[in-house]
Structures are given as C-alpha cells and as structure tokens.
Coordinates of C-alpha atoms and ligand atoms in Angstrom, one line a residue:
M3 CA 11.4 -21.1 15.4
F4 CA 8.1 -19.2 15.5
D5 CA 5.5 -20.6 17.8
S6 CA 2.5 -19.9 15.9
E7 CA 1.2 -17.2 13.6
F8 CA -1.1 -16.2 16.5
S9 CA 1.8 -15.5 18.9
S10 CA 3.4 -12.1 19.4
I11 CA 6.4 -11.3 17.3
E12 CA 9.2 -8.7 16.9
F13 CA 8.9 -7.3 13.4
A14 CA 11.0 -4.5 12.0
G15 CA 11.4 -3.1 15.5
M16 CA 7.8 -3.3 16.4
K17 CA 6.3 -5.8 18.9
L18 CA 3.2 -7.1 17.2
A19 CA 0.4 -9.2 18.8
N20 CA 0.5 -11.7 16.0
R21 CA 1.5 -12.1 12.3
F22 CA -1.6 -10.9 10.7
A23 CA -1.9 -7.5 9.0
M24 CA -4.9 -5.7 7.5
A25 CA -3.6 -5.0 4.0
P26 CA -3.9 -1.4 2.6
M27 CA -7.3 -0.8 1.1
T28 CA -8.5 2.4 -0.5
R29 CA -12.0 3.3 0.7
V30 CA -12.5 6.8 -0.6
S31 CA -14.4 7.8 2.5
A32 CA -12.5 10.7 4.0
Q33 CA -14.0 14.2 3.9
A34 CA -13.5 16.2 0.7
N35 CA -10.6 18.0 2.4
G36 CA -8.8 14.7 3.0
R37 CA -9.4 14.5 6.7
P38 CA -10.4 11.1 8.1
N39 CA -13.8 11.1 9.8
E40 CA -15.6 9.2 12.5
L41 CA -16.6 6.4 10.1
M42 CA -12.9 5.8 9.3
V43 CA -12.0 5.7 13.1
E44 CA -14.7 3.0 13.5
H45 CA -13.5 1.1 10.4
Y46 CA -9.8 0.8 11.4
K47 CA -10.8 0.1 15.0
R48 CA -13.0 -2.8 13.9
Y49 CA -10.0 -4.6 12.3
A50 CA -7.7 -4.0 15.3
E51 CA -10.5 -5.4 17.5
G52 CA -10.9 -8.2 15.0
G53 CA -7.5 -9.4 15.9
F54 CA -5.1 -8.0 13.3
G55 CA -1.8 -7.2 15.0
L56 CA -0.9 -4.6 12.3
I57 CA -3.0 -2.2 10.4
I58 CA -1.7 -0.7 7.2
T59 CA -3.8 2.2 6.1
E60 CA -5.2 2.9 2.7
G61 CA -3.0 4.7 0.3
T62 CA -2.7 8.3 1.6
Y63 CA -1.4 11.3 -0.3
P64 CA 1.6 13.2 1.2
D65 CA 1.5 16.6 -0.5
Q66 CA -0.7 19.3 -1.9
E67 CA 0.4 18.8 -5.5
A68 CA -0.1 15.8 -7.8
S69 CA 0.0 13.0 -5.3
Q70 CA -3.8 12.7 -4.5
G71 CA -5.4 10.1 -6.8
Y72 CA -9.0 9.8 -5.7
E73 CA -11.9 11.9 -4.6
N74 CA -12.4 11.5 -0.8
Q75 CA -9.0 9.9 -0.4
P76 CA -7.4 10.8 2.9
G77 CA -4.2 12.9 3.0
L78 CA -1.3 13.5 5.4
A79 CA -0.4 16.7 3.8
D80 CA -1.6 19.4 6.2
A81 CA -2.0 20.1 9.9
L82 CA -5.8 19.4 10.0
Q83 CA -5.3 16.1 8.3
I84 CA -2.7 15.2 10.9
E85 CA -5.2 16.1 13.7
A86 CA -7.9 14.0 12.0
W87 CA -5.7 10.9 11.8
R88 CA -4.9 11.0 15.6
P89 CA -8.2 9.4 16.7
V90 CA -7.7 6.6 14.2
V91 CA -4.2 5.9 15.5
K92 CA -5.4 6.2 19.1
A93 CA -8.3 3.7 18.6
V94 CA -6.0 1.2 16.9
H95 CA -3.4 1.5 19.6
A96 CA -6.0 1.1 22.3
S97 CA -7.0 -2.2 20.8
G98 CA -3.4 -3.5 21.0
A99 CA -2.4 -3.2 17.3
K100 CA 0.2 -1.1 15.5
I101 CA -0.6 1.1 12.6
I102 CA 1.5 2.1 9.5
A103 CA 0.4 4.8 7.1
Q104 CA 0.7 3.9 3.5
L105 CA 1.9 6.9 1.5
M106 CA 1.2 7.0 -2.2
H107 CA 1.7 9.3 -5.2
A108 CA -1.0 8.6 -7.8
G109 CA 1.3 9.2 -10.8
A110 CA -0.3 8.6 -14.1
Q111 CA -3.1 6.6 -12.3
M112 CA -4.6 9.9 -10.9
Q113 CA -8.4 9.9 -11.2
Y114 CA -9.1 13.0 -9.1
N115 CA -7.0 15.6 -7.5
R116 CA -7.9 18.9 -5.7
F117 CA -4.6 20.6 -6.3
D118 CA -3.4 19.6 -9.8
K119 CA -5.6 18.8 -12.6
Q120 CA -3.0 16.9 -14.6
P121 CA -1.4 13.7 -13.5
L122 CA 2.4 13.7 -13.1
G123 CA 4.1 10.8 -14.7
I124 CA 7.7 9.5 -15.1
T125 CA 6.8 10.0 -18.8
E126 CA 3.6 10.9 -20.7
Q127 CA 2.8 7.2 -20.9
K128 CA -0.8 6.2 -19.8
P129 CA -1.6 3.1 -17.8
V130 CA -3.0 0.2 -19.8
G131 CA -6.7 -0.5 -19.6
K132 CA -9.3 1.7 -18.0
P133 CA -9.6 3.6 -14.7
L134 CA -11.3 1.8 -11.8
G135 CA -15.0 2.5 -11.3
L136 CA -14.5 1.2 -7.7
Y137 CA -13.0 4.6 -6.7
G138 CA -15.0 7.0 -8.8
D139 CA -16.3 7.8 -12.3
Q140 CA -13.8 8.3 -15.0
E141 CA -13.9 6.9 -18.6
A142 CA -10.3 7.2 -19.7
W143 CA -6.9 8.1 -18.3
H144 CA -5.8 11.7 -18.5
D145 CA -2.5 12.6 -20.3
A146 CA 0.3 12.8 -17.8
K147 CA 2.9 15.5 -17.6
K148 CA 6.4 14.1 -17.8
M149 CA 8.5 14.8 -14.7
D150 CA 11.3 17.3 -15.1
E151 CA 14.3 17.7 -12.8
S152 CA 12.4 20.0 -10.4
D153 CA 9.5 17.5 -10.2
F154 CA 11.8 14.8 -8.9
E155 CA 12.9 17.1 -6.0
R156 CA 9.3 18.2 -5.4
V157 CA 8.0 14.6 -5.2
L158 CA 10.8 13.6 -2.9
N159 CA 10.2 16.5 -0.6
G160 CA 6.4 15.8 -0.8
F161 CA 7.1 12.2 0.5
L162 CA 9.4 13.5 3.3
H163 CA 6.7 16.0 4.3
G164 CA 4.1 13.2 4.5
I165 CA 6.5 11.0 6.5
R166 CA 7.1 13.8 9.0
N167 CA 3.3 14.3 9.3
A168 CA 2.7 10.6 9.8
A169 CA 5.2 10.6 12.7
E170 CA 3.5 13.6 14.1
A171 CA 0.1 12.0 13.9
G172 CA 1.5 9.1 16.0
F173 CA 1.8 6.4 13.4
D174 CA 4.3 3.6 14.1
G175 CA 5.8 4.0 10.7
I176 CA 5.0 4.5 7.0
E177 CA 4.9 2.3 3.9
L178 CA 6.0 3.7 0.6
H179 CA 3.5 2.5 -2.0
A180 CA 5.7 1.4 -4.9
A181 CA 3.2 -1.2 -6.1
N182 CA 0.1 -1.5 -8.3
G183 CA 1.0 1.1 -11.0
Y184 CA 1.2 4.3 -8.9
L185 CA 4.1 6.7 -9.4
L186 CA 6.9 4.9 -7.4
N187 CA 5.9 1.7 -9.2
E188 CA 5.8 3.5 -12.6
I189 CA 9.3 4.7 -12.1
L190 CA 10.5 1.1 -11.9
S191 CA 8.4 -0.1 -14.8
T192 CA 9.7 -0.1 -18.4
H193 CA 6.1 0.3 -19.6
F194 CA 6.1 3.8 -18.1
N195 CA 9.8 4.6 -17.6
T196 CA 11.3 4.9 -21.1
R197 CA 13.5 7.9 -20.2
N198 CA 17.0 8.1 -21.6
D199 CA 18.3 10.5 -18.9
K200 CA 19.8 9.4 -15.6
W201 CA 16.4 8.3 -14.2
G202 CA 15.7 5.7 -17.0
G203 CA 17.5 2.7 -18.4
D204 CA 18.4 -0.5 -16.4
M205 CA 17.0 -1.5 -13.0
Q206 CA 19.8 0.4 -11.2
S207 CA 19.0 3.7 -12.9
R208 CA 15.2 3.2 -12.6
A209 CA 15.6 2.4 -8.9
Q210 CA 17.7 5.5 -8.1
F211 CA 14.9 7.8 -7.1
L212 CA 13.4 5.2 -4.8
L213 CA 16.8 4.6 -3.1
D214 CA 17.4 8.4 -2.8
L215 CA 14.0 8.7 -1.1
V216 CA 14.6 5.8 1.3
K217 CA 18.0 7.2 2.3
A218 CA 16.7 10.7 2.8
A219 CA 13.7 9.3 4.9
R220 CA 16.0 7.2 7.0
E221 CA 18.2 10.2 7.8
M222 CA 15.2 12.2 8.8
V223 CA 13.1 9.9 11.0
A224 CA 13.8 8.5 14.5
D225 CA 15.5 5.1 14.6
D226 CA 12.3 3.5 15.9
F227 CA 10.0 4.9 13.3
V228 CA 9.4 2.1 10.8
L229 CA 10.1 2.6 7.1
G230 CA 8.6 0.0 4.9
I231 CA 8.0 -0.3 1.2
R232 CA 5.4 -2.2 -0.9
L233 CA 6.5 -3.6 -4.2
S234 CA 4.7 -5.3 -7.0
Q235 CA 5.5 -6.1 -10.6
I236 CA 1.9 -6.1 -11.9
T237 CA -0.4 -3.1 -11.7
I238 CA -4.1 -2.8 -11.0
T239 CA -4.9 -2.8 -14.8
D240 CA -1.9 -4.7 -16.1
P241 CA -1.7 -8.3 -14.6
D242 CA 1.0 -9.4 -17.1
Y243 CA 3.8 -6.8 -16.7
Q244 CA 7.3 -8.1 -15.9
W245 CA 10.5 -6.3 -15.3
P246 CA 13.0 -7.2 -18.0
E247 CA 15.8 -7.8 -15.4
G248 CA 13.9 -10.8 -13.9
E249 CA 14.8 -12.5 -10.7
E250 CA 18.4 -11.2 -10.6
G251 CA 17.2 -7.6 -11.1
F252 CA 14.6 -7.9 -8.3
N253 CA 17.1 -9.5 -6.0
W254 CA 19.4 -6.6 -6.6
L255 CA 16.6 -4.1 -5.8
V256 CA 15.7 -5.9 -2.6
Q257 CA 19.3 -5.8 -1.4
A258 CA 19.7 -2.1 -2.4
L259 CA 16.6 -1.1 -0.5
A260 CA 17.9 -2.9 2.6
D261 CA 21.3 -1.2 2.2
A262 CA 19.4 2.2 1.9
G263 CA 17.8 1.6 5.3
I264 CA 14.4 0.1 4.6
D265 CA 13.0 -1.8 7.6
Y266 CA 10.7 -4.2 5.7
I267 CA 9.7 -5.1 2.2
H268 CA 6.0 -5.9 1.5
T269 CA 5.4 -7.8 -1.7
T270 CA 2.1 -8.2 -3.4
D271 CA 1.1 -10.4 -6.3
N272 CA -1.8 -12.7 -7.3
T273 CA -0.5 -15.3 -4.9
T274 CA 2.4 -15.5 -2.6
E275 CA 3.9 -18.4 -4.5
R276 CA 3.7 -17.5 -8.1
P277 CA 7.1 -17.5 -9.8
A278 CA 6.4 -14.2 -11.4
L279 CA 9.8 -12.9 -12.4
K280 CA 11.0 -13.2 -16.0
G281 CA 13.1 -16.3 -16.4
G282 CA 13.0 -17.0 -12.6
T283 CA 11.7 -19.8 -10.4
R284 CA 10.9 -17.9 -7.3
S285 CA 8.0 -15.6 -6.2
L286 CA 8.7 -12.0 -5.3
A287 CA 8.1 -13.0 -1.7
E288 CA 10.6 -15.9 -1.9
V289 CA 13.3 -13.6 -3.2
V290 CA 12.8 -11.3 -0.2
R291 CA 12.7 -14.3 2.2
D292 CA 15.9 -15.7 0.8
A293 CA 17.6 -12.3 1.2
G294 CA 16.8 -12.5 4.9
I295 CA 15.0 -9.1 5.0
P296 CA 11.9 -8.6 7.2
Q297 CA 8.9 -9.0 5.0
I298 CA 5.2 -8.8 4.6
V299 CA 3.6 -11.1 2.1
N300 CA 0.3 -10.5 0.4
G301 CA -1.9 -12.1 -2.3
G302 CA -4.6 -14.6 -2.0
I303 CA -4.2 -15.4 1.7
D304 CA -7.4 -16.7 3.3
A305 CA -8.8 -19.0 6.0
T306 CA -7.8 -22.1 4.0
N307 CA -4.2 -21.4 3.3
Y308 CA -2.8 -18.9 6.0
A309 CA -1.0 -21.6 8.0
K310 CA 0.7 -22.9 4.9
V311 CA 1.8 -19.4 3.9
A312 CA 3.0 -18.7 7.5
A313 CA 5.1 -21.8 7.4
H314 CA 6.6 -21.1 4.0
Y315 CA 7.6 -17.6 5.1
P316 CA 8.9 -18.0 8.7
G317 CA 8.7 -14.7 10.6
A318 CA 6.8 -12.9 7.8
I319 CA 3.7 -10.9 8.4
L320 CA 0.7 -12.0 6.4
A321 CA -1.2 -9.1 4.9
I322 CA -4.8 -9.8 4.1
A323 CA -7.2 -7.7 2.0
K324 CA -10.3 -9.3 0.5
A325 CA -10.7 -12.0 3.1
A326 CA -10.4 -9.3 5.8
L327 CA -13.0 -7.2 4.0
G328 CA -15.3 -10.2 4.1
D329 CA -14.9 -10.5 7.8
P330 CA -13.1 -7.9 10.0
Q331 CA -13.1 -10.6 12.7
F332 CA -11.1 -12.8 10.4
V333 CA -8.2 -13.3 12.8
N334 CA -10.3 -13.9 15.9
K335 CA -12.4 -16.4 14.0
V336 CA -9.7 -18.5 12.4
K337 CA -7.9 -18.5 15.8
A338 CA -11.0 -19.9 17.4
G339 CA -11.4 -22.5 14.6
K340 CA -14.5 -20.7 13.2
E341 CA -15.1 -20.0 9.5
P342 CA -15.0 -16.3 8.6
D343 CA -17.7 -14.7 6.4
A344 CA -16.7 -14.6 2.8
L345 CA -16.5 -11.3 0.9
N346 CA -19.5 -10.4 -1.2
F347 CA -18.4 -7.9 -3.9
D348 CA -21.8 -6.1 -3.8
M349 CA -20.5 -4.6 -0.6
L350 CA -18.2 -2.4 -2.7
Q351 CA -20.6 -1.5 -5.5
P352 CA -21.0 0.9 -7.1
I353 CA -18.1 2.5 -5.2
A354 CA -15.9 1.0 -2.5
S355 CA -16.8 3.5 0.2
L356 CA -17.4 2.7 3.8
E357 CA -21.0 4.1 3.5
T358 CA -21.7 1.6 0.7
E359 CA -20.3 -1.2 2.9
M360 CA -22.2 -0.2 6.0
R361 CA -25.5 0.0 4.0
W362 CA -24.9 -3.4 2.6
R363 CA -24.0 -4.8 6.0
R364 CA -27.2 -3.4 7.6
Q365 CA -29.3 -4.8 4.8
H366 CA -27.8 -8.3 5.2
G367 CA -27.5 -8.4 8.9
R368 CA -23.7 -8.6 8.8
E369 CA -22.9 -5.5 10.9
Ligands
FMN4 C1 -11.1 -2.3 -2.1 C2 -9.6 -2.5 -2.3 C3 -8.7 -1.4 -2.1 C4 -7.3 -1.5 -2.2 N1 -6.5 -0.4 -2.0 C5 -5.2 -0.6 -1.9 C6 -4.3 0.5 -1.5 O1 -4.8 1.6 -1.2 N2 -3.0 0.3 -1.5 C7 -2.5 -0.9 -1.9 O2 -1.2 -1.1 -1.8 N3 -3.2 -1.9 -2.2 C8 -4.6 -1.8 -2.3 N4 -5.4 -2.9 -2.6 C9 -4.8 -4.2 -2.9 C10 -4.7 -5.1 -1.6 O3 -4.0 -4.5 -0.6 C11 -4.1 -6.5 -2.0 O4 -2.8 -6.3 -2.4 C12 -4.9 -7.3 -3.0 O5 -6.3 -7.2 -2.7 C13 -4.5 -8.7 -3.0 O6 -4.6 -9.3 -1.7 P1 -5.8 -10.2 -1.2 O7 -5.8 -11.4 -2.1 O8 -5.6 -10.5 0.3 O9 -7.1 -9.5 -1.5 C14 -6.8 -2.8 -2.5 C15 -7.6 -3.9 -2.7 C16 -9.0 -3.8 -2.5 C17 -9.9 -5.0 -2.7

C-alpha cells in the first residue's frame, strides 16, 4: 500500500519526496551553443521548490550531428554543456528533488540544427502536418536522409555519449525520448519505418535498435544510474497513429525493454486512461502497470483528477506538464488544498521560451 501521493517513495532505485514529476517540456531558452543559462537554473529550481519530487528536463540533444531539433535547445554533447548543466542539477538537488535528463534525437522532426542541415530519418518519410510554431519559425518539414548502416551506429554512439555526459553532469539518470514523433519513436512507427531490411517489419524488428541501445547503455552506466524511456503511440502532429500490433505488440515491447535493463517506462497519451491500442481495451499506462514495471504516467493530469490517477496506478509517478506550467507551485498548492493557477497559453506565444513566459508573468502579476 502507498500512503499518499505526497509521501516519499522508492522509485526505480531513487528515493523521491513524493509521486509528482515535472514532465519534460522544451523551452528553447538555452544559449545558441546549447549551454543552459541562469534563467534555466531558476526555471528548474522553481519546480523543485514548488514541490515536484522529480524533475525531467526538456528534450536535450546528445551529439554534435543530427540530434538537435530546435534553435536554443540545450545539449549534453560537449564539455561546456556538461559544465553549464551542473548548476541546474545542484539547484534541483538542493531543493530535495531528483533530476533526470531527457535525451532526444529529433529525427525527421528537426526544425533547426547547428551541425547538420538535413534531418536524419529512419526513411525519407516526413511527419504529417506542419512544424510547431511554438519552437521556432518553419513552414514545412525538410526532406530527411534515410539512415544507412553507419548511421545506426553513429546514433547509438551519440546516445551513449549523451548518457555518459549526463552522468558526469550529476544527473540521477536519463530518459530516452521515444515518444511524440522524434527519431526513437519514428523507428517504432510504421508511418515512418517502412524499411524492408533488418530494421523494419514487425514490432520485434522495429524495436531492435531501441533494445540494442538500452542494453548498451545498461552495460555502460553504474547500477544506480537510472535508465528510463518515454513511449507514445501518437506524435505531436499525428494524434491518430496506432501501431498495427495493438495491445499484444505493446505488451511485448514493454517486457522486452524491461528484459533489456530499462528501470522505468514513462507513457504519454491524451489521457492516462484512453484505450489507445488497436483492438485493445487498456491504455498504454495500464499495459505497463499490469506488467509490473516501474512507471511514470502522463496525459491530462491536473488538480481535479490527480488522486484518481494515483489510485489507478499504485506506485506510479504522475508526470504533469500543462498544469505545472500554469503553476510551478502545483504540488505545494494541491497538498495544502489550494487551487493552482490555470495555464494561460498566451504565456507561450509566439514562442515557448522562458523569456516569453517571464514577460507574461510580470505583466500579469503571476511571478
Ligand atoms: C511547452 C511544451 C513542451 C513540451 N516539450 C516536451 C519535451 O521536450 N519532451 C517530451 O517528451 N514531451 C514534451 N511535451 C509534452 C509533455 O511532456 C506532455 O506529454 C503533454 O503536455 C501532455 O501532458 P499534460 O496533459 O500534463 O500537459 C511538451 C509539452 C509542452 C506543453
């Protein structure tokens, strides 16, 4: 039994102050060279002080090749970026929270990259819809270069490089971003992955790269360094995508990731309950719960439903994005029975940067 979502909990080898996590949120506010700045230190610290027991950083690029996806996105690809993350990690730890770095490769969803002009994709396939104005100006997706055999090795080594750097910067662990349409998610998706070599085909073949990466990472890092993964079926521009293998295929993937050495699985969807899988009756999060794997659940959690979600997923961490953006004091407030401030989307317009948010907060007395 778990006392309360506000009590401390052992999760994936970490002792967390409670079951609330700040969900990963891209804020395109690092320096042009990918180093976090003072504003980012203050930003993450605010959420740790606001009561979140776990902070998951925004998607961060691990290499100096095609992984960066946005202008002013932070990286964990070089020594100076490692140095610049240290004050963030220190500030979060000083407030009693743990911090996980989310590592992402933009794949075909690249909107800006300082090193490679062309996106790298599992095939040449473009994402559906249009690029996100929230993270910078771009009218249409660029053509992706289809990964060849050497690219698989380079991407794998790039992730391992980023993971080593995250450990060096003092993070408690990393989360592989295999959700929302970025490269590791594209590899699993039959919209993108139509390859007929060993990397394409059924779920087992499409998952092979991810499993190789998890195994290699597990062998490389210390036992107490947390290795998580974030999975979604839908992407930021394609809310309808479904894996053809349905619930059975996802259940296989979840077990295979656990066997490969993953410490937790973080699922994201519109809600934590939606039976999203083809022909299935359970949500992504329910499949992970029923498999008995440490999990983070995300999607639509707010002040009105968090207790219900916590009860439905015993022992799970609740990751909160939009409701947290609305009020960084979310956890402290709901714990005290107070109503948190709601998110006003103007705070993220025209671009979702911290400067835009701070300007809006000053203007509206919500600092
Ligand atoms: C401004 C913004 C930036 C986001 N950036 C990321 C990201 O970097 N990585 C990621 O996995 N999800 C990202 N997301 C998705 C959220 O983590 C979350 O999955 C989604 O907002 C649904 O959860 P919610 O209902 O609690 O908002 C972002 C969401 C927002 C609103």
